[in-house]
Tab-separated table of C-alpha atoms in Angstrom:
chain	number	residue	atom	x	y	z
A	1	UNK	CA	-0.895	14.244	-6.139
A	2	UNK	CA	1.438	13.342	-3.356
A	3	UNK	CA	4.469	13.989	-3.563
A	4	UNK	CA	8.048	12.670	-1.188
A	5	UNK	CA	11.900	12.691	-1.926
A	6	UNK	CA	12.389	10.484	-4.685
A	7	UNK	CA	8.032	9.368	-5.968
A	8	UNK	CA	5.007	10.952	-6.618
A	9	UNK	CA	1.664	9.692	-6.020
A	10	UNK	CA	-1.233	9.996	-8.704
A	11	UNK	CA	-4.312	8.668	-9.508
A	12	UNK	CA	-4.147	5.530	-12.430
A	13	UNK	CA	-4.640	6.537	-16.071
A	14	UNK	CA	-5.514	3.773	-18.056
A	15	UNK	CA	-2.707	5.017	-20.049
A	16	UNK	CA	-0.116	3.437	-17.380
A	17	UNK	CA	-2.098	-0.794	-18.931
A	18	UNK	CA	1.353	-1.225	-20.254
A	19	UNK	CA	3.985	-0.109	-17.883
A	20	UNK	CA	1.072	-1.874	-14.677
A	21	UNK	CA	0.773	-5.243	-16.694
A	22	UNK	CA	5.166	-5.634	-16.680
A	23	UNK	CA	4.729	-6.060	-13.181
A	24	UNK	CA	1.421	-7.296	-12.101
A	25	UNK	CA	1.829	-9.999	-14.777
A	26	UNK	CA	4.676	-11.405	-11.644
A	27	UNK	CA	3.810	-14.143	-9.675
A	28	UNK	CA	6.127	-12.568	-6.701
A	29	UNK	CA	4.266	-9.752	-6.480
A	30	UNK	CA	-0.433	-10.148	-6.755
A	31	UNK	CA	-0.247	-13.515	-4.983
A	32	UNK	CA	1.373	-12.219	-2.063
A	33	UNK	CA	-0.756	-9.297	-1.275
A	34	UNK	CA	-4.163	-11.457	-2.230
A	35	UNK	CA	-4.521	-10.996	-5.786
A	36	UNK	CA	-4.055	-13.108	-9.076
A	37	UNK	CA	-1.265	-12.154	-11.869
A	38	UNK	CA	-2.524	-9.763	-14.792
A	39	UNK	CA	-3.158	-11.996	-17.644
A	40	UNK	CA	-2.778	-9.151	-20.656
A	41	UNK	CA	-2.024	-5.188	-21.060
A	42	UNK	CA	-5.863	-5.614	-21.471
A	43	UNK	CA	-6.712	-7.517	-17.666
A	44	UNK	CA	-4.592	-4.161	-16.391
A	45	UNK	CA	-6.748	-1.869	-18.460
A	46	UNK	CA	-10.232	-2.935	-16.647
A	47	UNK	CA	-8.246	-3.253	-13.186
A	48	UNK	CA	-7.588	0.638	-13.720
A	49	UNK	CA	-10.442	1.405	-14.632
A	50	UNK	CA	-12.271	-0.453	-12.009
A	51	UNK	CA	-10.210	-1.674	-9.211
A	52	UNK	CA	-7.079	1.517	-8.562
A	53	UNK	CA	-9.948	3.922	-9.663
A	54	UNK	CA	-11.348	3.526	-6.087
A	55	UNK	CA	-11.040	7.217	-4.273
A	56	UNK	CA	-7.034	7.835	-2.699
A	57	UNK	CA	-5.757	4.909	-4.668
A	58	UNK	CA	-2.250	6.012	-6.080
A	59	UNK	CA	0.211	4.761	-8.991
A	60	UNK	CA	3.512	5.226	-6.946
A	61	UNK	CA	5.533	6.931	-9.837
A	62	UNK	CA	9.408	7.083	-9.345
A	63	UNK	CA	10.331	10.878	-10.095
A	64	UNK	CA	13.690	9.780	-12.590
A	65	UNK	CA	12.018	7.554	-14.569
A	66	UNK	CA	8.116	9.291	-14.202
A	67	UNK	CA	7.093	5.919	-14.291
A	68	UNK	CA	4.791	3.687	-12.622
A	69	UNK	CA	6.251	0.903	-10.165
A	70	UNK	CA	3.991	0.038	-8.145
A	71	UNK	CA	0.377	1.290	-6.261
A	72	UNK	CA	-1.209	2.020	-3.142
A	73	UNK	CA	-4.245	3.687	-1.348
A	74	UNK	CA	-6.052	4.630	1.843
A	75	UNK	CA	-9.017	3.254	2.253
A	76	UNK	CA	-10.863	5.025	4.680
A	77	UNK	CA	-13.424	4.094	6.875
A	78	UNK	CA	-16.618	1.686	4.751
A	79	UNK	CA	-14.310	2.117	2.260
A	80	UNK	CA	-12.110	-0.922	4.011
A	81	UNK	CA	-12.030	-4.420	3.942
A	82	UNK	CA	-11.695	-4.627	7.919
A	83	UNK	CA	-14.168	-3.408	10.132
A	84	UNK	CA	-12.022	0.146	11.718
A	85	UNK	CA	-14.099	3.289	12.518
A	86	UNK	CA	-14.922	6.092	10.090
A	87	UNK	CA	-12.211	7.942	10.960
A	88	UNK	CA	-9.576	5.771	10.780
A	89	UNK	CA	-8.051	4.026	7.515
A	90	UNK	CA	-6.069	1.252	5.820
A	91	UNK	CA	-3.181	1.243	4.127
A	92	UNK	CA	-3.025	-1.278	0.718
A	93	UNK	CA	0.551	-1.530	-0.885
A	94	UNK	CA	2.806	-2.976	-3.690
A	95	UNK	CA	5.771	-2.552	-5.826
A	96	UNK	CA	7.254	-3.940	-8.845
A	97	UNK	CA	10.180	-6.782	-8.374
A	98	UNK	CA	12.568	-4.545	-10.626
A	99	UNK	CA	12.441	-1.354	-7.524
A	100	UNK	CA	12.214	-4.139	-4.271
A	101	UNK	CA	14.768	-3.226	-1.444
A	102	UNK	CA	15.310	0.207	-2.127
A	103	UNK	CA	12.823	1.547	0.458
A	104	UNK	CA	10.613	3.284	-1.441
A	105	UNK	CA	7.460	1.568	-0.844
A	106	UNK	CA	8.298	2.648	2.973
A	107	UNK	CA	8.255	6.380	1.154
A	108	UNK	CA	5.339	5.706	-0.097
A	109	UNK	CA	3.505	4.368	3.195
A	110	UNK	CA	5.213	6.820	5.174
A	111	UNK	CA	3.791	9.687	2.670
A	112	UNK	CA	0.385	8.012	3.200
A	113	UNK	CA	0.487	8.425	6.709
A	114	UNK	CA	0.833	11.392	6.552
A	115	UNK	CA	-1.222	12.548	4.435
A	116	UNK	CA	-4.166	10.301	6.403
A	117	UNK	CA	-2.568	12.455	9.897
A	118	UNK	CA	-2.708	15.542	9.021
A	119	UNK	CA	-5.132	16.205	5.918
A	120	UNK	CA	-8.091	13.116	6.430
A	121	UNK	CA	-7.720	14.378	10.117
A	122	UNK	CA	-7.809	9.838	11.434
A	123	UNK	CA	-7.410	9.024	14.218
A	124	UNK	CA	-5.204	5.733	13.312
A	125	UNK	CA	-4.109	4.118	9.936
A	126	UNK	CA	-4.464	0.174	9.799
A	127	UNK	CA	-2.713	-2.416	7.702
A	128	UNK	CA	-1.961	-6.136	7.376
A	129	UNK	CA	-0.363	-8.797	5.727
A	130	UNK	CA	-0.307	-12.749	4.581
A	131	UNK	CA	1.958	-15.074	6.683
A	132	UNK	CA	4.557	-15.539	4.788
A	133	UNK	CA	4.932	-11.627	3.416
A	134	UNK	CA	7.836	-11.071	5.467
A	135	UNK	CA	8.742	-7.809	3.018
A	136	UNK	CA	5.360	-6.614	3.656
A	137	UNK	CA	5.947	-6.876	7.066
A	138	UNK	CA	9.389	-5.538	7.696
A	139	UNK	CA	7.277	-2.081	5.860
A	140	UNK	CA	5.078	-1.994	8.761
A	141	UNK	CA	7.506	-2.151	11.200
A	142	UNK	CA	10.201	0.414	9.657
A	143	UNK	CA	6.918	3.035	9.668
A	144	UNK	CA	6.110	2.355	13.241
A	145	UNK	CA	3.064	0.335	13.154
A	146	UNK	CA	2.631	-2.332	16.094
A	147	UNK	CA	1.390	-5.605	15.159
A	148	UNK	CA	-2.119	-5.870	16.471
A	149	UNK	CA	-3.945	-8.966	16.067
A	150	UNK	CA	-3.712	-12.247	13.939
A	151	UNK	CA	-6.888	-13.787	11.657
A	152	UNK	CA	-6.781	-17.038	11.014
A	153	UNK	CA	-8.563	-18.581	8.083
A	154	UNK	CA	-9.291	-15.107	6.152
A	155	UNK	CA	-10.847	-15.897	2.446
A	156	UNK	CA	-8.542	-14.142	0.633
A	157	UNK	CA	-11.853	-15.033	-3.208
A	158	UNK	CA	-9.924	-13.784	-5.643
A	159	UNK	CA	-7.119	-16.392	-5.313
A	160	UNK	CA	-9.832	-19.275	-3.770
A	161	UNK	CA	-7.548	-19.252	-1.405
A	162	UNK	CA	-8.343	-19.418	3.386
A	163	UNK	CA	-5.309	-17.887	4.729
A	164	UNK	CA	-4.336	-16.065	7.939
A	165	UNK	CA	-3.649	-12.252	7.751
A	166	UNK	CA	-1.604	-10.398	10.615
A	167	UNK	CA	-2.571	-6.717	11.273
A	168	UNK	CA	-1.045	-3.762	12.886
A	169	UNK	CA	-1.967	-0.671	13.217
A	170	UNK	CA	-0.709	3.141	13.861
A	171	UNK	CA	-2.915	5.851	15.944
A	172	UNK	CA	-1.938	9.561	15.837
A	173	UNK	CA	-0.599	9.659	19.035
A	174	UNK	CA	1.929	7.506	18.174
A	175	UNK	CA	2.836	9.076	14.622
A	176	UNK	CA	2.843	12.118	16.475
A	177	UNK	CA	5.468	10.497	18.743
A	178	UNK	CA	7.327	9.336	15.584
A	179	UNK	CA	7.307	11.972	14.155
A	180	UNK	CA	8.200	14.289	16.981
A	181	UNK	CA	11.680	12.367	17.602
A	182	UNK	CA	12.760	12.457	14.172
A	183	UNK	CA	11.988	8.250	13.260
A	184	UNK	CA	11.112	8.397	9.760
A	185	UNK	CA	11.920	4.720	9.076
A	186	UNK	CA	14.183	5.345	6.765
A	187	UNK	CA	17.439	4.137	8.692
A	188	UNK	CA	15.764	1.187	10.403
């Protein structure tokens, strides 16, 4: 389990299906990240058993309530959808609409970066967002990711769409420099 001031992150449980459905049925959440809205509690339960049971995939739990409010994952090496090295990872995340704008996902991303660099020994962490997903772009900027490249014509197979994806990256050296400067993304 990973922990921050306001959050902890733990593996998803089937018992989380109802609360997951409450957030994942919202049109503003999944499609921006490249996945379809959830259609039922049972659909959310199946997503938990499949997609959200992957290694290093966590429910983002608000300490105040003890309930999941979003999700975050770190796909290392071949588990990433991007062509990255075995000592690199890719972070993916989303949060329910009622929690937008509170800095919770940047807080979770910073902890995932710490875990990846300091505990897993990663050399770089990648992140991406689809054209138009300004909230995700802003999270990456706050956390110190720097624009790396853009990919046109990305197949978003779960939605049957072709999109443009912007890719950003932070290296271990950049992470350590930010940490040494006391920059944690909270006031940016």
